[in-house]
């Protein structure tokens, strides 16, 4: 219980954990790799995907100004503040004034959201089409491999018999 903690020496294998193996271990793999299809799945391609942009909105500034107004109103009062007074102040400071500018900005935000949704739906549809195409090509490729295997196996069976 009162023993000092001792550190154990690191394993010599820990030093070589990040190193790669020598090329000697890879000699037989070159032929196997040539049989495997070299196609990467199309959904992993490095095509540019429209990432959602982070544009600063006026809602943060608006929230800050509302909090600031609330604090100044609370500081002005010299009498003790009741919960009803606080609720009334909050209601006064948070009630938005509807102007054409607010409506226009809301409409533009809805239009931007709609455009992002449509882009996401199109990207999803494209992904599904690529996946379907990839599966069809893979099935055709593997059918060819199976047919080639059965032909070679039949030839070798005839040689054996």
XYZ file of C-alpha atoms in Angstrom:
161
model
C 0.000 0.000 0.000
C 2.771 2.447 0.859
C 5.010 1.112 -1.900
C 6.285 3.673 -4.365
C 4.989 3.079 -7.845
C 7.583 1.703 -10.172
C 7.556 2.259 -13.878
C 8.083 -0.779 -15.973
C 10.534 -0.550 -18.824
C 8.935 -0.260 -22.209
C 8.848 -3.294 -24.393
C 11.329 -3.348 -27.282
C 8.386 -4.146 -29.540
C 6.723 -0.866 -28.625
C 9.504 1.012 -30.405
C 8.960 -0.817 -33.674
C 5.160 -0.760 -33.534
C 4.884 2.145 -35.971
C 7.470 0.840 -38.443
C 6.541 -1.002 -41.610
C 7.691 -4.491 -42.411
C 10.488 -5.177 -44.806
C 9.645 -5.881 -48.446
C 10.607 -9.558 -47.960
C 7.196 -10.368 -46.503
C 5.403 -9.031 -49.570
C 6.927 -11.206 -52.288
C 4.002 -13.545 -52.928
C 1.250 -10.971 -52.820
C 1.918 -9.238 -56.140
C 0.182 -11.932 -58.205
C -2.855 -12.001 -55.912
C -3.300 -8.247 -56.135
C -3.496 -8.329 -59.928
C -6.603 -10.577 -59.764
C -8.515 -8.226 -57.496
C -10.411 -5.410 -59.170
C -8.653 -2.083 -58.919
C -11.857 -0.081 -58.904
C -12.566 1.994 -55.881
C -16.217 2.304 -55.023
C -17.612 5.429 -56.680
C -19.039 6.799 -53.433
C -15.504 7.059 -52.029
C -14.330 9.283 -54.843
C -12.960 12.644 -53.869
C -15.599 14.635 -55.650
C -16.452 17.977 -54.193
C -19.511 17.698 -52.012
C -21.308 20.889 -51.136
C -20.606 21.233 -47.451
C -22.951 23.378 -45.441
C -21.421 26.779 -45.045
C -21.363 28.452 -41.702
C -22.555 31.945 -42.290
C -22.941 34.163 -39.283
C -26.551 35.106 -38.695
C -27.998 38.117 -37.060
C -29.766 35.925 -34.495
C -26.667 35.862 -32.250
C -26.359 39.631 -32.339
C -30.085 39.953 -31.788
C -29.938 37.609 -28.769
C -27.031 39.540 -27.312
C -28.873 42.828 -27.663
C -31.947 41.332 -26.011
C -29.887 40.140 -23.062
C -28.191 43.534 -22.842
C -31.574 45.322 -22.828
C -32.813 42.987 -20.118
C -29.742 43.650 -17.960
C -30.044 47.432 -18.339
C -33.734 47.331 -17.402
C -32.914 45.241 -14.339
C -30.188 47.677 -13.279
C -32.485 50.709 -13.654
C -34.911 49.401 -11.106
C -34.136 50.316 -7.545
C -37.011 48.401 -5.969
C -36.858 44.634 -5.495
C -37.840 42.810 -8.628
C -40.629 40.262 -8.533
C -40.778 37.219 -10.841
C -43.724 38.826 -12.618
C -41.613 41.899 -13.379
C -38.874 39.697 -14.782
C -41.369 37.824 -16.953
C -42.761 41.118 -18.235
C -39.262 42.435 -19.040
C -38.384 39.228 -20.839
C -41.580 39.398 -22.840
C -40.940 43.030 -23.773
C -37.353 42.418 -24.846
C -37.968 39.172 -26.709
C -41.059 40.166 -28.645
C -39.790 40.630 -32.197
C -40.931 43.572 -34.204
C -42.164 42.357 -37.559
C -40.716 44.408 -40.370
C -40.325 43.817 -44.066
C -36.594 43.281 -43.493
C -37.296 40.483 -40.967
C -39.780 38.830 -43.307
C -37.385 39.111 -46.217
C -34.524 37.583 -44.215
C -36.812 34.763 -43.017
C -37.882 34.041 -46.593
C -34.274 34.034 -47.780
C -33.302 31.629 -44.957
C -36.164 29.330 -45.954
C -35.030 29.479 -49.587
C -31.448 28.667 -48.557
C -32.647 25.765 -46.421
C -34.769 24.504 -49.325
C -31.771 24.685 -51.667
C -29.603 22.783 -49.167
C -32.310 20.153 -48.789
C -32.605 19.724 -52.555
C -28.821 19.464 -52.873
C -28.712 16.839 -50.125
C -31.544 14.874 -51.738
C -29.802 14.973 -55.125
C -26.517 13.854 -53.545
C -28.318 10.995 -51.810
C -30.017 9.953 -55.032
C -26.670 10.036 -56.829
C -25.094 7.942 -54.066
C -27.832 5.341 -54.395
C -27.430 5.255 -58.171
C -23.665 4.834 -57.830
C -24.150 2.048 -55.296
C -26.613 0.259 -57.562
C -24.285 0.603 -60.545
C -21.337 -0.623 -58.491
C -23.292 -3.680 -57.359
C -24.355 -4.482 -60.933
C -20.762 -4.221 -62.166
C -19.479 -6.292 -59.250
C -22.055 -9.010 -59.852
C -21.124 -9.156 -63.536
C -17.417 -9.264 -62.647
C -17.881 -12.048 -60.112
C -20.036 -14.047 -62.507
C -17.139 -13.813 -64.952
C -14.724 -14.975 -62.244
C -16.996 -17.910 -61.370
C -17.370 -18.880 -65.044
C -13.603 -18.652 -65.559
C -13.040 -20.786 -62.476
C -15.500 -23.452 -63.609
C -13.892 -23.549 -67.096
C -10.389 -23.938 -65.646
C -11.623 -26.510 -63.160
C -13.312 -28.505 -65.950
C -10.096 -28.384 -68.030
C -8.002 -29.547 -65.097
C -10.510 -32.294 -64.288
C -10.237 -33.573 -67.842
C -6.438 -33.619 -67.519
C -6.669 -35.529 -64.263
C -9.076 -38.169 -65.604
